[in-house]
Amino acid sequence: MQNMKSIIKAVDELQKEAVFIVYEPFTVDTHGEWMSDKTIEAACESFNKSLADGVLVPNLFHSKNEEGKYESTDAFVIQKSWVTPVECVIGETPVKEGTWLTKVKFTNDVLWDYFLKGDVKGVSIG
């Protein structure tokens, strides 16, 4: 898409880690929607709690099992999910205050290669 901006902010090739934007406040997304910084903060808190409680699982491509539940994957690990308290720069990219970020460690070499080739570009709250 022509108006899409990069969602990858920093990559550590040795560790197979990347920092991604999950959602940026007051910025229209590819679905024509946006969220306030307060809504993003609440969503991030809910996400982190659900992840810690095992309610939410890492998932690839929104895939579901026969029961309609999201399938867990061990191809990556969500290491950290947070909202930036101030405007900052990650890698070479300026990041707005209130932006939801996540740090992912790839544990599957095939998925890592897809990421490096640009076939896997980011994360989704879907």
PDB file of C-alpha atoms in Angstrom:
ATOM      1  CA  MET A   1       0.000   0.000   0.000  1.00  0.00           C
ATOM      2  CA  GLN A   2       1.277   3.364  -0.971  1.00  0.00           C
ATOM      3  CA  ASN A   3       0.493   5.263   2.245  1.00  0.00           C
ATOM      4  CA  MET A   4       1.633   2.525   4.651  1.00  0.00           C
ATOM      5  CA  LYS A   5       4.625   3.418   6.754  1.00  0.00           C
ATOM      6  CA  SER A   6       7.153   0.985   8.132  1.00  0.00           C
ATOM      7  CA  ILE A   7       6.065  -0.746  11.307  1.00  0.00           C
ATOM      8  CA  ILE A   8       9.444  -2.305  12.039  1.00  0.00           C
ATOM      9  CA  LYS A   9      11.463  -0.021  14.262  1.00  0.00           C
ATOM     10  CA  ALA A  10      14.583  -1.962  15.224  1.00  0.00           C
ATOM     11  CA  VAL A  11      16.100  -5.307  14.333  1.00  0.00           C
ATOM     12  CA  ASP A  12      18.808  -7.288  16.114  1.00  0.00           C
ATOM     13  CA  GLU A  13      19.842  -9.898  13.548  1.00  0.00           C
ATOM     14  CA  LEU A  14      22.198 -11.704  15.917  1.00  0.00           C
ATOM     15  CA  GLN A  15      19.467 -12.219  18.537  1.00  0.00           C
ATOM     16  CA  LYS A  16      16.654 -12.588  15.941  1.00  0.00           C
ATOM     17  CA  GLU A  17      14.658  -9.843  17.643  1.00  0.00           C
ATOM     18  CA  ALA A  18      12.592  -6.980  16.288  1.00  0.00           C
ATOM     19  CA  VAL A  19      10.583  -4.101  17.752  1.00  0.00           C
ATOM     20  CA  PHE A  20       7.297  -3.383  16.008  1.00  0.00           C
ATOM     21  CA  ILE A  21       4.647  -0.699  16.274  1.00  0.00           C
ATOM     22  CA  VAL A  22       1.383  -2.279  17.345  1.00  0.00           C
ATOM     23  CA  TYR A  23      -0.631   0.947  17.211  1.00  0.00           C
ATOM     24  CA  GLU A  24       0.148   4.655  17.008  1.00  0.00           C
ATOM     25  CA  PRO A  25      -2.220   7.163  18.676  1.00  0.00           C
ATOM     26  CA  PHE A  26      -4.406   9.487  16.622  1.00  0.00           C
ATOM     27  CA  THR A  27      -3.113   7.939  13.384  1.00  0.00           C
ATOM     28  CA  VAL A  28      -5.479   6.430  10.836  1.00  0.00           C
ATOM     29  CA  ASP A  29      -4.586   2.778  10.221  1.00  0.00           C
ATOM     30  CA  THR A  30      -4.937   0.694   7.044  1.00  0.00           C
ATOM     31  CA  HIS A  31      -8.579  -0.001   7.964  1.00  0.00           C
ATOM     32  CA  GLY A  32      -9.416   3.708   8.209  1.00  0.00           C
ATOM     33  CA  GLU A  33      -9.656   3.566  12.027  1.00  0.00           C
ATOM     34  CA  TRP A  34      -7.728   5.244  14.834  1.00  0.00           C
ATOM     35  CA  MET A  35      -7.409   5.167  18.633  1.00  0.00           C
ATOM     36  CA  SER A  36      -6.590   7.724  21.294  1.00  0.00           C
ATOM     37  CA  ASP A  37      -3.520   7.345  23.471  1.00  0.00           C
ATOM     38  CA  LYS A  38      -5.737   6.427  26.452  1.00  0.00           C
ATOM     39  CA  THR A  39      -7.494   3.673  24.495  1.00  0.00           C
ATOM     40  CA  ILE A  40      -4.136   2.313  23.310  1.00  0.00           C
ATOM     41  CA  GLU A  41      -2.797   2.278  26.863  1.00  0.00           C
ATOM     42  CA  ALA A  42      -5.852   0.338  28.087  1.00  0.00           C
ATOM     43  CA  ALA A  43      -5.580  -2.109  25.172  1.00  0.00           C
ATOM     44  CA  CYS A  44      -1.892  -2.716  25.897  1.00  0.00           C
ATOM     45  CA  GLU A  45      -2.597  -3.340  29.589  1.00  0.00           C
ATOM     46  CA  SER A  46      -5.387  -5.777  28.692  1.00  0.00           C
ATOM     47  CA  PHE A  47      -3.139  -7.511  26.147  1.00  0.00           C
ATOM     48  CA  ASN A  48      -0.290  -7.901  28.649  1.00  0.00           C
ATOM     49  CA  LYS A  49      -2.617  -9.288  31.324  1.00  0.00           C
ATOM     50  CA  SER A  50      -4.241 -11.728  28.892  1.00  0.00           C
ATOM     51  CA  LEU A  51      -0.832 -12.860  27.660  1.00  0.00           C
ATOM     52  CA  ALA A  52       0.456 -13.361  31.231  1.00  0.00           C
ATOM     53  CA  ASP A  53      -2.726 -15.241  32.207  1.00  0.00           C
ATOM     54  CA  GLY A  54      -2.447 -17.548  29.183  1.00  0.00           C
ATOM     55  CA  VAL A  55      -5.756 -16.314  27.764  1.00  0.00           C
ATOM     56  CA  LEU A  56      -4.007 -14.870  24.738  1.00  0.00           C
ATOM     57  CA  VAL A  57      -1.437 -16.904  22.817  1.00  0.00           C
ATOM     58  CA  PRO A  58       1.147 -15.991  20.176  1.00  0.00           C
ATOM     59  CA  ASN A  59      -0.455 -16.718  16.807  1.00  0.00           C
ATOM     60  CA  LEU A  60       0.599 -16.679  13.164  1.00  0.00           C
ATOM     61  CA  PHE A  61      -1.624 -15.146  10.487  1.00  0.00           C
ATOM     62  CA  HIS A  62      -4.801 -15.241  12.633  1.00  0.00           C
ATOM     63  CA  SER A  63      -4.985 -19.036  12.167  1.00  0.00           C
ATOM     64  CA  LYS A  64      -7.657 -20.910  14.111  1.00  0.00           C
ATOM     65  CA  ASN A  65      -8.241 -24.565  14.999  1.00  0.00           C
ATOM     66  CA  GLU A  66     -11.418 -26.572  14.302  1.00  0.00           C
ATOM     67  CA  GLU A  67     -13.000 -25.142  17.459  1.00  0.00           C
ATOM     68  CA  GLY A  68     -12.520 -21.604  16.185  1.00  0.00           C
ATOM     69  CA  LYS A  69      -9.858 -20.725  18.769  1.00  0.00           C
ATOM     70  CA  TYR A  70      -6.610 -19.060  17.813  1.00  0.00           C
ATOM     71  CA  GLU A  71      -3.797 -21.568  17.431  1.00  0.00           C
ATOM     72  CA  SER A  72      -0.703 -21.030  19.522  1.00  0.00           C
ATOM     73  CA  THR A  73       2.703 -20.955  17.861  1.00  0.00           C
ATOM     74  CA  ASP A  74       6.207 -21.372  19.178  1.00  0.00           C
ATOM     75  CA  ALA A  75       7.731 -19.678  16.089  1.00  0.00           C
ATOM     76  CA  PHE A  76       8.148 -16.440  18.066  1.00  0.00           C
ATOM     77  CA  VAL A  77       7.946 -15.138  21.609  1.00  0.00           C
ATOM     78  CA  ILE A  78       6.506 -11.794  22.651  1.00  0.00           C
ATOM     79  CA  GLN A  79       9.238 -10.522  24.944  1.00  0.00           C
ATOM     80  CA  LYS A  80       7.766  -7.183  25.885  1.00  0.00           C
ATOM     81  CA  SER A  81       4.743  -5.024  25.092  1.00  0.00           C
ATOM     82  CA  TRP A  82       4.570  -1.416  26.238  1.00  0.00           C
ATOM     83  CA  VAL A  83       3.370   2.096  25.496  1.00  0.00           C
ATOM     84  CA  THR A  84       6.038   4.751  25.059  1.00  0.00           C
ATOM     85  CA  PRO A  85       5.736   7.350  27.828  1.00  0.00           C
ATOM     86  CA  VAL A  86       7.565   9.979  25.760  1.00  0.00           C
ATOM     87  CA  GLU A  87       8.420  10.700  22.161  1.00  0.00           C
ATOM     88  CA  CYS A  88      11.582   8.784  21.288  1.00  0.00           C
ATOM     89  CA  VAL A  89      13.659   7.300  18.498  1.00  0.00           C
ATOM     90  CA  ILE A  90      13.964   3.539  18.081  1.00  0.00           C
ATOM     91  CA  GLY A  91      16.467   2.405  15.522  1.00  0.00           C
ATOM     92  CA  GLU A  92      16.372   5.379  13.192  1.00  0.00           C
ATOM     93  CA  THR A  93      12.619   5.965  13.427  1.00  0.00           C
ATOM     94  CA  PRO A  94      10.916   8.672  15.503  1.00  0.00           C
ATOM     95  CA  VAL A  95       8.124   7.212  17.655  1.00  0.00           C
ATOM     96  CA  LYS A  96       5.206   9.277  19.004  1.00  0.00           C
ATOM     97  CA  GLU A  97       4.457   9.425  22.699  1.00  0.00           C
ATOM     98  CA  GLY A  98       1.664   6.954  23.495  1.00  0.00           C
ATOM     99  CA  THR A  99       2.625   4.465  20.774  1.00  0.00           C
ATOM    100  CA  TRP A 100       2.148   0.776  21.588  1.00  0.00           C
ATOM    101  CA  LEU A 101       5.276  -1.239  20.791  1.00  0.00           C
ATOM    102  CA  THR A 102       6.176  -4.892  21.094  1.00  0.00           C
ATOM    103  CA  LYS A 103       9.491  -6.711  21.066  1.00  0.00           C
ATOM    104  CA  VAL A 104       9.430 -10.118  19.392  1.00  0.00           C
ATOM    105  CA  LYS A 105      12.064 -12.860  19.426  1.00  0.00           C
ATOM    106  CA  PHE A 106      11.888 -15.215  16.463  1.00  0.00           C
ATOM    107  CA  THR A 107      12.507 -18.843  17.449  1.00  0.00           C
ATOM    108  CA  ASN A 108      11.843 -20.377  14.035  1.00  0.00           C
ATOM    109  CA  ASP A 109      14.485 -19.929  11.336  1.00  0.00           C
ATOM    110  CA  VAL A 110      11.992 -20.184   8.455  1.00  0.00           C
ATOM    111  CA  LEU A 111       9.807 -17.431   9.926  1.00  0.00           C
ATOM    112  CA  TRP A 112      12.923 -15.348  10.630  1.00  0.00           C
ATOM    113  CA  ASP A 113      13.972 -15.701   6.971  1.00  0.00           C
ATOM    114  CA  TYR A 114      10.467 -14.652   5.842  1.00  0.00           C
ATOM    115  CA  PHE A 115      10.774 -11.615   8.099  1.00  0.00           C
ATOM    116  CA  LEU A 116      14.210 -10.678   6.725  1.00  0.00           C
ATOM    117  CA  LYS A 117      12.881 -10.996   3.148  1.00  0.00           C
ATOM    118  CA  GLY A 118       9.947  -8.728   3.991  1.00  0.00           C
ATOM    119  CA  ASP A 119       7.282 -11.438   3.666  1.00  0.00           C
ATOM    120  CA  VAL A 120       6.381 -11.019   7.359  1.00  0.00           C
ATOM    121  CA  LYS A 121       6.123  -7.318   8.101  1.00  0.00           C
ATOM    122  CA  GLY A 122       4.639  -6.765  11.505  1.00  0.00           C
ATOM    123  CA  VAL A 123       2.192  -7.605  14.232  1.00  0.00           C
ATOM    124  CA  SER A 124      -1.574  -7.298  14.462  1.00  0.00           C
ATOM    125  CA  ILE A 125      -3.983  -6.737  17.310  1.00  0.00           C
ATOM    126  CA  GLY A 126      -6.579  -8.691  15.295  1.00  0.00           C
TER     127      GLY A 126
END
